[in-house]
Amino acid sequence: MKRVLLIPIALFVVLLGFLAVGLNKDPHSIPSPLIDKPAPAFRLPQLGTEGKTFSPEDMRGKVWILNVWASWCVSCRDEHPILVAFSRTNTVPLVGLDYKDKPEDAKRWLASFGNPYQIVAMDADGRVGIDYGVYGVPETYVIDRNGVIRYKQIGPVTQEVLDQTILPLIRKLST
Protein backbone atom coordinates (compact mmCIF):
# COMPACT_ATOMS: atom_id res chain seq x y z
CA MET A 1 0.00 0.00 0.00
CA LYS A 2 2.82 2.42 0.90
CA ARG A 3 4.52 1.70 -2.44
CA VAL A 4 1.41 2.73 -4.34
CA LEU A 5 1.42 6.09 -2.54
CA LEU A 6 5.11 6.68 -3.21
CA ILE A 7 4.73 6.51 -7.02
CA PRO A 8 2.55 9.68 -7.36
CA ILE A 9 4.77 11.51 -4.88
CA ALA A 10 7.89 10.53 -6.84
CA LEU A 11 6.28 11.63 -10.11
CA PHE A 12 5.30 14.94 -8.50
CA VAL A 13 8.87 15.52 -7.31
CA VAL A 14 10.23 14.77 -10.81
CA LEU A 15 7.67 17.16 -12.31
CA LEU A 16 8.70 19.88 -9.84
CA GLY A 17 12.33 19.31 -10.86
CA PHE A 18 11.57 19.80 -14.55
CA LEU A 19 9.50 22.89 -13.73
CA ALA A 20 12.29 24.39 -11.61
CA VAL A 21 14.86 23.84 -14.37
CA GLY A 22 12.54 25.29 -17.01
CA LEU A 23 11.77 28.41 -14.98
CA ASN A 24 15.45 29.20 -14.58
CA LYS A 25 16.10 29.27 -18.34
CA ASP A 26 15.82 32.33 -20.58
CA PRO A 27 12.72 31.77 -22.77
CA HIS A 28 14.30 33.93 -25.49
CA SER A 29 17.47 31.86 -25.62
CA ILE A 30 17.50 29.36 -28.44
CA PRO A 31 20.68 27.30 -28.46
CA SER A 32 22.41 27.09 -31.81
CA PRO A 33 24.11 23.89 -32.88
CA LEU A 34 26.58 26.09 -34.79
CA ILE A 35 28.19 27.60 -31.68
CA ASP A 36 31.87 26.55 -31.56
CA LYS A 37 31.55 25.06 -35.05
CA PRO A 38 33.10 26.38 -38.27
CA ALA A 39 30.94 28.94 -40.04
CA PRO A 40 29.28 27.29 -43.03
CA ALA A 41 31.12 28.07 -46.24
CA PHE A 42 29.52 30.05 -49.04
CA ARG A 43 30.42 32.41 -51.83
CA LEU A 44 27.81 35.02 -52.75
CA PRO A 45 27.69 38.11 -54.93
CA GLN A 46 28.22 41.43 -53.20
CA LEU A 47 25.52 44.06 -53.27
CA GLY A 48 26.45 47.01 -55.43
CA THR A 49 29.79 45.68 -56.65
CA GLU A 50 29.36 44.02 -60.02
CA GLY A 51 31.27 40.76 -60.32
CA LYS A 52 32.66 40.74 -56.74
CA THR A 53 31.83 37.94 -54.34
CA PHE A 54 32.18 37.36 -50.61
CA SER A 55 33.06 34.23 -48.66
CA PRO A 56 33.66 33.78 -44.92
CA GLU A 57 37.07 32.50 -45.98
CA ASP A 58 37.86 36.10 -47.02
CA MET A 59 37.71 37.06 -43.32
CA ARG A 60 40.11 34.34 -42.12
CA GLY A 61 42.42 35.76 -39.45
CA LYS A 62 39.90 38.39 -38.33
CA VAL A 63 37.21 38.51 -35.67
CA TRP A 64 34.09 39.71 -37.48
CA ILE A 65 30.34 39.99 -37.30
CA LEU A 66 27.85 38.60 -39.80
CA ASN A 67 24.46 40.30 -39.57
CA VAL A 68 21.54 38.71 -41.42
CA TRP A 69 19.03 41.38 -42.44
CA ALA A 70 16.52 42.33 -45.11
CA SER A 71 14.80 45.49 -46.30
CA TRP A 72 11.40 43.90 -45.61
CA CYS A 73 12.33 43.12 -41.98
CA VAL A 74 10.62 45.36 -39.45
CA SER A 75 12.88 44.31 -36.56
CA CYS A 76 15.94 45.14 -38.65
CA ARG A 77 14.93 48.79 -38.39
CA ASP A 78 15.17 48.55 -34.60
CA GLU A 79 18.77 47.38 -34.62
CA HIS A 80 20.01 49.33 -37.62
CA PRO A 81 20.88 52.60 -35.80
CA ILE A 82 22.87 50.54 -33.27
CA LEU A 83 24.76 48.81 -36.08
CA VAL A 84 25.44 52.12 -37.82
CA ALA A 85 26.88 53.57 -34.59
CA PHE A 86 28.86 50.38 -33.97
CA SER A 87 30.35 50.44 -37.46
CA ARG A 88 31.75 53.92 -36.79
CA THR A 89 33.91 52.49 -34.00
CA ASN A 90 35.78 50.25 -36.47
CA THR A 91 35.99 47.60 -33.74
CA VAL A 92 35.63 44.62 -36.11
CA PRO A 93 34.38 44.20 -39.67
CA LEU A 94 30.60 44.08 -39.93
CA VAL A 95 29.37 42.06 -42.90
CA GLY A 96 25.74 42.07 -43.93
CA LEU A 97 23.96 39.04 -45.34
CA ASP A 98 20.96 40.41 -47.18
CA TYR A 99 18.42 37.60 -46.87
CA LYS A 100 15.75 36.87 -49.50
CA ASP A 101 15.71 40.44 -50.70
CA LYS A 102 15.76 42.30 -53.98
CA PRO A 103 19.01 44.18 -54.63
CA GLU A 104 17.19 47.39 -55.50
CA ASP A 105 15.20 47.25 -52.24
CA ALA A 106 18.38 46.58 -50.23
CA LYS A 107 20.22 49.48 -51.89
CA ARG A 108 17.29 51.82 -51.27
CA TRP A 109 17.08 50.75 -47.62
CA LEU A 110 20.80 51.29 -47.00
CA ALA A 111 20.67 54.66 -48.76
CA SER A 112 17.78 55.70 -46.51
CA PHE A 113 19.04 54.44 -43.15
CA GLY A 114 22.83 54.34 -43.61
CA ASN A 115 25.14 51.50 -44.49
CA PRO A 116 26.99 50.02 -41.51
CA TYR A 117 28.43 47.13 -43.51
CA GLN A 118 31.87 46.82 -45.04
CA ILE A 119 30.43 44.21 -47.38
CA VAL A 120 26.88 43.08 -48.11
CA ALA A 121 26.52 39.56 -49.50
CA MET A 122 23.28 38.79 -51.34
CA ASP A 123 21.52 35.61 -50.19
CA ALA A 124 18.67 36.02 -52.66
CA ASP A 125 17.31 32.48 -52.38
CA GLY A 126 17.98 32.07 -48.65
CA ARG A 127 20.10 28.93 -48.99
CA VAL A 128 22.98 30.36 -46.97
CA GLY A 129 20.49 31.39 -44.32
CA ILE A 130 19.33 27.80 -44.11
CA ASP A 131 22.93 26.63 -43.65
CA TYR A 132 23.31 29.13 -40.82
CA GLY A 133 20.07 28.00 -39.18
CA VAL A 134 18.37 31.36 -39.61
CA TYR A 135 15.00 31.34 -37.86
CA GLY A 136 14.16 34.80 -39.09
CA VAL A 137 15.86 38.11 -39.59
CA PRO A 138 17.63 39.80 -37.99
CA GLU A 139 20.21 37.38 -36.66
CA THR A 140 23.82 38.13 -35.86
CA TYR A 141 26.88 35.92 -35.57
CA VAL A 142 30.26 36.66 -34.01
CA ILE A 143 32.92 34.66 -35.83
CA ASP A 144 36.48 34.25 -34.58
CA ARG A 145 39.81 34.42 -36.40
CA ASN A 146 39.65 30.73 -37.28
CA GLY A 147 36.21 31.00 -38.84
CA VAL A 148 34.41 29.47 -35.85
CA ILE A 149 31.01 30.83 -34.78
CA ARG A 150 31.26 31.95 -31.15
CA TYR A 151 27.91 33.67 -30.66
CA LYS A 152 24.52 33.91 -32.29
CA GLN A 153 22.01 36.65 -31.55
CA ILE A 154 18.47 35.84 -32.56
CA GLY A 155 16.46 38.99 -33.03
CA PRO A 156 17.64 42.58 -33.07
CA VAL A 157 20.96 43.56 -31.59
CA THR A 158 20.13 45.95 -28.79
CA GLN A 159 22.56 48.35 -27.14
CA GLU A 160 22.40 46.12 -24.05
CA VAL A 161 23.29 42.98 -26.04
CA LEU A 162 26.07 44.83 -27.82
CA ASP A 163 27.56 46.25 -24.59
CA GLN A 164 27.09 43.25 -22.31
CA THR A 165 27.60 40.30 -24.65
CA ILE A 166 29.00 41.06 -28.09
CA LEU A 167 31.70 43.63 -27.25
CA PRO A 168 33.15 41.65 -24.31
CA LEU A 169 33.24 38.56 -26.54
CA ILE A 170 34.98 40.50 -29.31
CA ARG A 171 37.57 41.81 -26.83
CA LYS A 172 38.17 38.26 -25.57
CA LEU A 173 38.49 36.85 -29.09
CA SER A 174 40.76 39.68 -30.22
CA THR A 175 43.41 39.11 -27.55
PDB file of C-alpha atoms in Angstrom:
ATOM      1  CA  MET A   1       0.000   0.000   0.000  1.00  0.00           C
ATOM      2  CA  LYS A   2       2.823   2.417   0.900  1.00  0.00           C
ATOM      3  CA  ARG A   3       4.524   1.697  -2.444  1.00  0.00           C
ATOM      4  CA  VAL A   4       1.407   2.726  -4.344  1.00  0.00           C
ATOM      5  CA  LEU A   5       1.419   6.089  -2.544  1.00  0.00           C
ATOM      6  CA  LEU A   6       5.113   6.680  -3.215  1.00  0.00           C
ATOM      7  CA  ILE A   7       4.734   6.512  -7.019  1.00  0.00           C
ATOM      8  CA  PRO A   8       2.549   9.682  -7.365  1.00  0.00           C
ATOM      9  CA  ILE A   9       4.774  11.512  -4.881  1.00  0.00           C
ATOM     10  CA  ALA A  10       7.888  10.529  -6.837  1.00  0.00           C
ATOM     11  CA  LEU A  11       6.278  11.632 -10.111  1.00  0.00           C
ATOM     12  CA  PHE A  12       5.297  14.939  -8.505  1.00  0.00           C
ATOM     13  CA  VAL A  13       8.871  15.520  -7.313  1.00  0.00           C
ATOM     14  CA  VAL A  14      10.231  14.775 -10.805  1.00  0.00           C
ATOM     15  CA  LEU A  15       7.668  17.159 -12.312  1.00  0.00           C
ATOM     16  CA  LEU A  16       8.703  19.884  -9.841  1.00  0.00           C
ATOM     17  CA  GLY A  17      12.333  19.308 -10.855  1.00  0.00           C
ATOM     18  CA  PHE A  18      11.565  19.803 -14.550  1.00  0.00           C
ATOM     19  CA  LEU A  19       9.501  22.892 -13.735  1.00  0.00           C
ATOM     20  CA  ALA A  20      12.289  24.391 -11.610  1.00  0.00           C
ATOM     21  CA  VAL A  21      14.864  23.843 -14.369  1.00  0.00           C
ATOM     22  CA  GLY A  22      12.544  25.295 -17.006  1.00  0.00           C
ATOM     23  CA  LEU A  23      11.766  28.407 -14.976  1.00  0.00           C
ATOM     24  CA  ASN A  24      15.451  29.200 -14.577  1.00  0.00           C
ATOM     25  CA  LYS A  25      16.101  29.275 -18.338  1.00  0.00           C
ATOM     26  CA  ASP A  26      15.820  32.327 -20.584  1.00  0.00           C
ATOM     27  CA  PRO A  27      12.724  31.766 -22.767  1.00  0.00           C
ATOM     28  CA  HIS A  28      14.301  33.930 -25.492  1.00  0.00           C
ATOM     29  CA  SER A  29      17.474  31.862 -25.618  1.00  0.00           C
ATOM     30  CA  ILE A  30      17.504  29.355 -28.445  1.00  0.00           C
ATOM     31  CA  PRO A  31      20.680  27.295 -28.457  1.00  0.00           C
ATOM     32  CA  SER A  32      22.408  27.086 -31.805  1.00  0.00           C
ATOM     33  CA  PRO A  33      24.114  23.890 -32.880  1.00  0.00           C
ATOM     34  CA  LEU A  34      26.579  26.089 -34.786  1.00  0.00           C
ATOM     35  CA  ILE A  35      28.194  27.596 -31.681  1.00  0.00           C
ATOM     36  CA  ASP A  36      31.869  26.547 -31.557  1.00  0.00           C
ATOM     37  CA  LYS A  37      31.549  25.064 -35.047  1.00  0.00           C
ATOM     38  CA  PRO A  38      33.096  26.384 -38.270  1.00  0.00           C
ATOM     39  CA  ALA A  39      30.941  28.941 -40.042  1.00  0.00           C
ATOM     40  CA  PRO A  40      29.278  27.286 -43.033  1.00  0.00           C
ATOM     41  CA  ALA A  41      31.120  28.073 -46.237  1.00  0.00           C
ATOM     42  CA  PHE A  42      29.524  30.049 -49.040  1.00  0.00           C
ATOM     43  CA  ARG A  43      30.416  32.413 -51.830  1.00  0.00           C
ATOM     44  CA  LEU A  44      27.807  35.018 -52.745  1.00  0.00           C
ATOM     45  CA  PRO A  45      27.692  38.108 -54.933  1.00  0.00           C
ATOM     46  CA  GLN A  46      28.222  41.429 -53.200  1.00  0.00           C
ATOM     47  CA  LEU A  47      25.518  44.061 -53.267  1.00  0.00           C
ATOM     48  CA  GLY A  48      26.449  47.011 -55.427  1.00  0.00           C
ATOM     49  CA  THR A  49      29.786  45.678 -56.652  1.00  0.00           C
ATOM     50  CA  GLU A  50      29.364  44.023 -60.022  1.00  0.00           C
ATOM     51  CA  GLY A  51      31.274  40.755 -60.315  1.00  0.00           C
ATOM     52  CA  LYS A  52      32.657  40.736 -56.742  1.00  0.00           C
ATOM     53  CA  THR A  53      31.834  37.944 -54.337  1.00  0.00           C
ATOM     54  CA  PHE A  54      32.184  37.357 -50.613  1.00  0.00           C
ATOM     55  CA  SER A  55      33.060  34.229 -48.663  1.00  0.00           C
ATOM     56  CA  PRO A  56      33.657  33.775 -44.917  1.00  0.00           C
ATOM     57  CA  GLU A  57      37.071  32.503 -45.975  1.00  0.00           C
ATOM     58  CA  ASP A  58      37.857  36.096 -47.018  1.00  0.00           C
ATOM     59  CA  MET A  59      37.706  37.059 -43.317  1.00  0.00           C
ATOM     60  CA  ARG A  60      40.111  34.342 -42.123  1.00  0.00           C
ATOM     61  CA  GLY A  61      42.422  35.758 -39.447  1.00  0.00           C
ATOM     62  CA  LYS A  62      39.896  38.395 -38.330  1.00  0.00           C
ATOM     63  CA  VAL A  63      37.213  38.506 -35.668  1.00  0.00           C
ATOM     64  CA  TRP A  64      34.095  39.712 -37.478  1.00  0.00           C
ATOM     65  CA  ILE A  65      30.341  39.989 -37.305  1.00  0.00           C
ATOM     66  CA  LEU A  66      27.853  38.602 -39.797  1.00  0.00           C
ATOM     67  CA  ASN A  67      24.460  40.301 -39.571  1.00  0.00           C
ATOM     68  CA  VAL A  68      21.544  38.713 -41.425  1.00  0.00           C
ATOM     69  CA  TRP A  69      19.031  41.377 -42.436  1.00  0.00           C
ATOM     70  CA  ALA A  70      16.520  42.327 -45.105  1.00  0.00           C
ATOM     71  CA  SER A  71      14.799  45.489 -46.298  1.00  0.00           C
ATOM     72  CA  TRP A  72      11.396  43.903 -45.605  1.00  0.00           C
ATOM     73  CA  CYS A  73      12.335  43.124 -41.984  1.00  0.00           C
ATOM     74  CA  VAL A  74      10.616  45.365 -39.448  1.00  0.00           C
ATOM     75  CA  SER A  75      12.879  44.308 -36.559  1.00  0.00           C
ATOM     76  CA  CYS A  76      15.939  45.141 -38.650  1.00  0.00           C
ATOM     77  CA  ARG A  77      14.934  48.793 -38.388  1.00  0.00           C
ATOM     78  CA  ASP A  78      15.174  48.547 -34.600  1.00  0.00           C
ATOM     79  CA  GLU A  79      18.773  47.378 -34.615  1.00  0.00           C
ATOM     80  CA  HIS A  80      20.007  49.327 -37.623  1.00  0.00           C
ATOM     81  CA  PRO A  81      20.881  52.599 -35.796  1.00  0.00           C
ATOM     82  CA  ILE A  82      22.866  50.536 -33.273  1.00  0.00           C
ATOM     83  CA  LEU A  83      24.763  48.808 -36.082  1.00  0.00           C
ATOM     84  CA  VAL A  84      25.443  52.121 -37.820  1.00  0.00           C
ATOM     85  CA  ALA A  85      26.881  53.566 -34.587  1.00  0.00           C
ATOM     86  CA  PHE A  86      28.865  50.375 -33.969  1.00  0.00           C
ATOM     87  CA  SER A  87      30.349  50.442 -37.456  1.00  0.00           C
ATOM     88  CA  ARG A  88      31.752  53.916 -36.795  1.00  0.00           C
ATOM     89  CA  THR A  89      33.908  52.494 -33.996  1.00  0.00           C
ATOM     90  CA  ASN A  90      35.784  50.246 -36.469  1.00  0.00           C
ATOM     91  CA  THR A  91      35.989  47.596 -33.743  1.00  0.00           C
ATOM     92  CA  VAL A  92      35.632  44.623 -36.105  1.00  0.00           C
ATOM     93  CA  PRO A  93      34.382  44.199 -39.669  1.00  0.00           C
ATOM     94  CA  LEU A  94      30.601  44.079 -39.933  1.00  0.00           C
ATOM     95  CA  VAL A  95      29.368  42.058 -42.898  1.00  0.00           C
ATOM     96  CA  GLY A  96      25.738  42.065 -43.930  1.00  0.00           C
ATOM     97  CA  LEU A  97      23.964  39.045 -45.337  1.00  0.00           C
ATOM     98  CA  ASP A  98      20.956  40.406 -47.183  1.00  0.00           C
ATOM     99  CA  TYR A  99      18.421  37.599 -46.873  1.00  0.00           C
ATOM    100  CA  LYS A 100      15.748  36.868 -49.496  1.00  0.00           C
ATOM    101  CA  ASP A 101      15.712  40.438 -50.702  1.00  0.00           C
ATOM    102  CA  LYS A 102      15.758  42.299 -53.984  1.00  0.00           C
ATOM    103  CA  PRO A 103      19.014  44.184 -54.633  1.00  0.00           C
ATOM    104  CA  GLU A 104      17.186  47.393 -55.504  1.00  0.00           C
ATOM    105  CA  ASP A 105      15.203  47.250 -52.240  1.00  0.00           C
ATOM    106  CA  ALA A 106      18.377  46.580 -50.230  1.00  0.00           C
ATOM    107  CA  LYS A 107      20.215  49.477 -51.891  1.00  0.00           C
ATOM    108  CA  ARG A 108      17.292  51.824 -51.273  1.00  0.00           C
ATOM    109  CA  TRP A 109      17.075  50.749 -47.623  1.00  0.00           C
ATOM    110  CA  LEU A 110      20.797  51.290 -47.004  1.00  0.00           C
ATOM    111  CA  ALA A 111      20.667  54.662 -48.762  1.00  0.00           C
ATOM    112  CA  SER A 112      17.778  55.697 -46.508  1.00  0.00           C
ATOM    113  CA  PHE A 113      19.037  54.435 -43.154  1.00  0.00           C
ATOM    114  CA  GLY A 114      22.828  54.338 -43.612  1.00  0.00           C
ATOM    115  CA  ASN A 115      25.138  51.502 -44.485  1.00  0.00           C
ATOM    116  CA  PRO A 116      26.989  50.021 -41.510  1.00  0.00           C
ATOM    117  CA  TYR A 117      28.431  47.126 -43.506  1.00  0.00           C
ATOM    118  CA  GLN A 118      31.869  46.816 -45.035  1.00  0.00           C
ATOM    119  CA  ILE A 119      30.433  44.209 -47.381  1.00  0.00           C
ATOM    120  CA  VAL A 120      26.884  43.080 -48.107  1.00  0.00           C
ATOM    121  CA  ALA A 121      26.520  39.558 -49.497  1.00  0.00           C
ATOM    122  CA  MET A 122      23.283  38.792 -51.336  1.00  0.00           C
ATOM    123  CA  ASP A 123      21.519  35.611 -50.185  1.00  0.00           C
ATOM    124  CA  ALA A 124      18.668  36.017 -52.662  1.00  0.00           C
ATOM    125  CA  ASP A 125      17.311  32.484 -52.383  1.00  0.00           C
ATOM    126  CA  GLY A 126      17.982  32.070 -48.651  1.00  0.00           C
ATOM    127  CA  ARG A 127      20.100  28.929 -48.985  1.00  0.00           C
ATOM    128  CA  VAL A 128      22.984  30.359 -46.968  1.00  0.00           C
ATOM    129  CA  GLY A 129      20.490  31.391 -44.319  1.00  0.00           C
ATOM    130  CA  ILE A 130      19.327  27.798 -44.112  1.00  0.00           C
ATOM    131  CA  ASP A 131      22.926  26.628 -43.653  1.00  0.00           C
ATOM    132  CA  TYR A 132      23.314  29.134 -40.816  1.00  0.00           C
ATOM    133  CA  GLY A 133      20.071  28.001 -39.176  1.00  0.00           C
ATOM    134  CA  VAL A 134      18.374  31.363 -39.606  1.00  0.00           C
ATOM    135  CA  TYR A 135      14.995  31.336 -37.860  1.00  0.00           C
ATOM    136  CA  GLY A 136      14.162  34.800 -39.089  1.00  0.00           C
ATOM    137  CA  VAL A 137      15.856  38.109 -39.590  1.00  0.00           C
ATOM    138  CA  PRO A 138      17.631  39.798 -37.995  1.00  0.00           C
ATOM    139  CA  GLU A 139      20.207  37.376 -36.658  1.00  0.00           C
ATOM    140  CA  THR A 140      23.818  38.131 -35.864  1.00  0.00           C
ATOM    141  CA  TYR A 141      26.880  35.915 -35.570  1.00  0.00           C
ATOM    142  CA  VAL A 142      30.260  36.655 -34.008  1.00  0.00           C
ATOM    143  CA  ILE A 143      32.920  34.665 -35.826  1.00  0.00           C
ATOM    144  CA  ASP A 144      36.479  34.255 -34.581  1.00  0.00           C
ATOM    145  CA  ARG A 145      39.813  34.416 -36.404  1.00  0.00           C
ATOM    146  CA  ASN A 146      39.650  30.733 -37.282  1.00  0.00           C
ATOM    147  CA  GLY A 147      36.207  31.002 -38.839  1.00  0.00           C
ATOM    148  CA  VAL A 148      34.407  29.474 -35.853  1.00  0.00           C
ATOM    149  CA  ILE A 149      31.013  30.828 -34.780  1.00  0.00           C
ATOM    150  CA  ARG A 150      31.259  31.950 -31.151  1.00  0.00           C
ATOM    151  CA  TYR A 151      27.907  33.666 -30.665  1.00  0.00           C
ATOM    152  CA  LYS A 152      24.515  33.908 -32.286  1.00  0.00           C
ATOM    153  CA  GLN A 153      22.015  36.654 -31.549  1.00  0.00           C
ATOM    154  CA  ILE A 154      18.471  35.838 -32.561  1.00  0.00           C
ATOM    155  CA  GLY A 155      16.459  38.993 -33.026  1.00  0.00           C
ATOM    156  CA  PRO A 156      17.635  42.579 -33.072  1.00  0.00           C
ATOM    157  CA  VAL A 157      20.964  43.565 -31.588  1.00  0.00           C
ATOM    158  CA  THR A 158      20.128  45.953 -28.793  1.00  0.00           C
ATOM    159  CA  GLN A 159      22.556  48.346 -27.135  1.00  0.00           C
ATOM    160  CA  GLU A 160      22.397  46.117 -24.054  1.00  0.00           C
ATOM    161  CA  VAL A 161      23.288  42.976 -26.040  1.00  0.00           C
ATOM    162  CA  LEU A 162      26.068  44.834 -27.818  1.00  0.00           C
ATOM    163  CA  ASP A 163      27.556  46.248 -24.589  1.00  0.00           C
ATOM    164  CA  GLN A 164      27.090  43.255 -22.314  1.00  0.00           C
ATOM    165  CA  THR A 165      27.600  40.300 -24.649  1.00  0.00           C
ATOM    166  CA  ILE A 166      29.000  41.060 -28.091  1.00  0.00           C
ATOM    167  CA  LEU A 167      31.700  43.634 -27.247  1.00  0.00           C
ATOM    168  CA  PRO A 168      33.154  41.648 -24.307  1.00  0.00           C
ATOM    169  CA  LEU A 169      33.242  38.561 -26.537  1.00  0.00           C
ATOM    170  CA  ILE A 170      34.979  40.500 -29.314  1.00  0.00           C
ATOM    171  CA  ARG A 171      37.567  41.806 -26.834  1.00  0.00           C
ATOM    172  CA  LYS A 172      38.175  38.263 -25.573  1.00  0.00           C
ATOM    173  CA  LEU A 173      38.489  36.847 -29.092  1.00  0.00           C
ATOM    174  CA  SER A 174      40.761  39.681 -30.217  1.00  0.00           C
ATOM    175  CA  THR A 175      43.414  39.112 -27.545  1.00  0.00           C
TER     176      THR A 175
END
